[in-house]
């Protein structure tokens, strides 16, 4: 708990020091990098609607004349602070049901207005206008509504001042109109889609408007969102004059029904699948507003059938692959439950643990089996909201069912049912309280998981309970809007319980490796029934400045930290420290429109460094990972760009390379990467990339790719991303054995190999937008990959990068045994044999590791929003996968095998209907 006390003391000192500045802060945006007194906030006055307004994009009704237009826009891009090239006029009306926004966007070259058609919520090269609202006046959260010149809608929920949740979907109306003077747009935003407090007095909300013009790459704002200042919601202007004495009723029902068909190759004699299968289901999503602050969401028998497929990956590491959440119920309001840990993907709550793939398997003696691919979510509910006092609340509960499979024994002709996943309950509660107008925030989270394990002990390898808890804070100060400097951090803890078998599995997992024989601070406890750990981080940074920004941080993960039953983390125990320094220029010059330079370093140390904290050799031995890097991001005046980066990783001691064995040197490496882009506004765009990594003790990796986009018309876009990589890994882990009692590596022998890997893939995306409400999207990813294990070898001693190489021999069968003639390793019938001591008798065997993988993932979705909030989906998903053990890379051969591999197809028709009551 000493670390927590340090964090609390540091936070207390900063709050005390910042208090006088907080008392004097103003609500107006500063000039970039200027801490002088700010100008007045932009203000818009809303008028009560008097007369009909038809949402047709034409600002011609008499009701609009009562609203005072807002015209004082300012450029954010390409020249920050400059006046707009073309004028814009915005008017705002309101009534007891909705907010109305009408905007005239003048353009002297209307033929150059960007009108690309894309699916709802997607970005594109189009002119657009955005309306942003902060009804809670908390300067941290808000709603942003966008409509493009082609009539395409996009909406996001804004949180933490600068972040956006683009999975948030509201039901609102908009229309656009084009004429010789430019284009115009009308918005009708129902109050039922917003959280706000009703009041008898006149209200004032935060507001901002922004416009983008593709032809000049210009973006203008009513209240400037500066590229050199931290903040979006916190710089909003004011919307005055709202009279909203009554709250809106927020009740939504969204039932669905679907039918599906599955076709795939059938195996002769398989009683569970004859090559085709039909299915269907129905369910309901329910949303109800509890007062002005909270929303209750309930889902019964949710469907995730139309979810976009995860990309194919070839994972030869010791760690789990992270995939982002894509299921609608969990994606919406996901930011409320966010508690991010150190590392790009690590988090205290990871919703994909709910409904995950079952962990059980069929009895070994069965010939055929039928197992579910996902655990059924019987029901889930969540409560989310934010009070006018700045308290954000998120609570979620979910129950997954007991999943059963069925097995068939061809000899006895008997069927047998078995459990593949026990019933489980999940829950999480997240609270965040704002202070100082959103400039400071303190939060907490508590999560839990309970499994109803069978009494027969068949699932004792799983934990019975997992609990997580954490507190986090963020404090901003300095400058006119209190967003120039920040101190933030978190303290998270975990506690898991289960049988000794479950705890043993966790202790031996890749993020712990308690069995490491040279560890000095932990060891496997075969009798343990629980495990507890802590993860904390403290970071200080300068966020807003005209040129220089940077940050420093310190963190720690203790050895018992285990979050993977309800969260996600691949990190082992460590002490973490690092820093970043950046310089940027956004004012166009003679060559560059803008540029940025970054330098960055981080270093992770095992706690064994503290065995002799004042010894440099102790810290060197405990250095598990680190890097020094620098990058330059340059944009030319013609909007082409190039990003150059270099990365140097010094020699360190890996605790994962031997998969639970002793430490092993991870040699130094150097990497250079170059990425470029042409002008993204053009109908044909290119984004080439190339990287090369030198491994200083042998080996290399290089990768090249090209992201090419083609828009033959405003409604069609094709993106091709071919990517090829090749590497020689001089120490790919293969296997280990204790059969020979090898003393230099603590009694076990660790086998590695030089591995040559090659991969080629082409991600293809075709988007066809017939109307803003009717779209077709196709995603296809063919992938071929090969792995050729060249030279097998044994780690010669711990804490080294020295190996005893095995000469390749010829397998000869002698009296029911295999002898490697002419060498110490050989392969026979896809089994590799090793003769460690060269005595003519093979000592160890394992399956040969050479591989070729051919894979295809395809997902086609036709969406028709036939009325606001209601959609029809037609979905086709296809997968093909084949593996063989050749090891060599041949594009023609491998693609030929891919296309000849039988396909697994799923067809889905789904209807949803939205009721707003």
Coordinates of C-alpha atoms in Angstrom, one line a residue, residues 254-260 279-285 298-308 325-331 374-380 871-875 877 906-912:
X254 CA -36.1 -2.5 -30.2
X255 CA -37.3 -6.1 -30.8
X256 CA -35.6 -8.2 -33.5
X257 CA -36.1 -11.4 -35.3
X258 CA -33.8 -13.3 -37.5
X259 CA -33.4 -16.5 -39.5
X260 CA -30.1 -18.1 -40.5
X279 CA -31.9 -21.6 -37.3
X280 CA -33.9 -18.7 -36.0
X281 CA -34.3 -16.6 -32.9
X282 CA -35.8 -13.4 -31.5
X283 CA -35.0 -11.0 -28.7
X284 CA -35.5 -7.6 -27.3
X285 CA -33.5 -4.5 -26.4
X298 CA -31.9 -4.4 -20.8
X299 CA -31.3 -7.1 -23.4
X300 CA -33.0 -10.4 -23.6
X301 CA -31.5 -13.2 -25.7
X302 CA -29.2 -10.7 -27.6
X303 CA -28.0 -11.5 -31.1
X304 CA -24.5 -10.9 -32.2
X305 CA -24.9 -12.6 -35.6
X306 CA -24.2 -9.6 -37.8
X307 CA -21.0 -8.6 -36.1
X308 CA -18.1 -7.8 -38.3
X325 CA -15.5 -5.3 -28.7
X326 CA -18.0 -5.1 -31.6
X327 CA -21.3 -6.3 -30.1
X328 CA -23.9 -3.5 -30.0
X329 CA -25.1 -3.9 -26.4
X330 CA -21.6 -3.8 -25.0
X331 CA -20.3 -1.1 -27.4
X374 CA -20.2 -19.0 -28.0
X375 CA -21.6 -19.0 -24.5
X376 CA -25.2 -17.9 -24.5
X377 CA -26.0 -14.7 -22.7
X378 CA -29.3 -15.3 -21.0
X379 CA -29.8 -11.6 -20.2
X380 CA -27.9 -8.5 -19.5
X871 CA -33.1 -1.7 -39.9
X872 CA -33.1 -4.8 -42.1
X873 CA -29.8 -6.7 -42.4
X874 CA -28.8 -9.3 -45.1
X875 CA -25.6 -10.9 -44.1
X877 CA -20.2 -14.6 -43.8
X906 CA -23.5 -18.4 -42.9
X907 CA -26.5 -16.5 -44.2
X908 CA -28.5 -14.2 -41.9
X909 CA -31.7 -12.1 -42.4
X910 CA -32.4 -9.9 -39.5
X911 CA -35.2 -7.3 -38.8
X912 CA -35.1 -4.7 -36.1

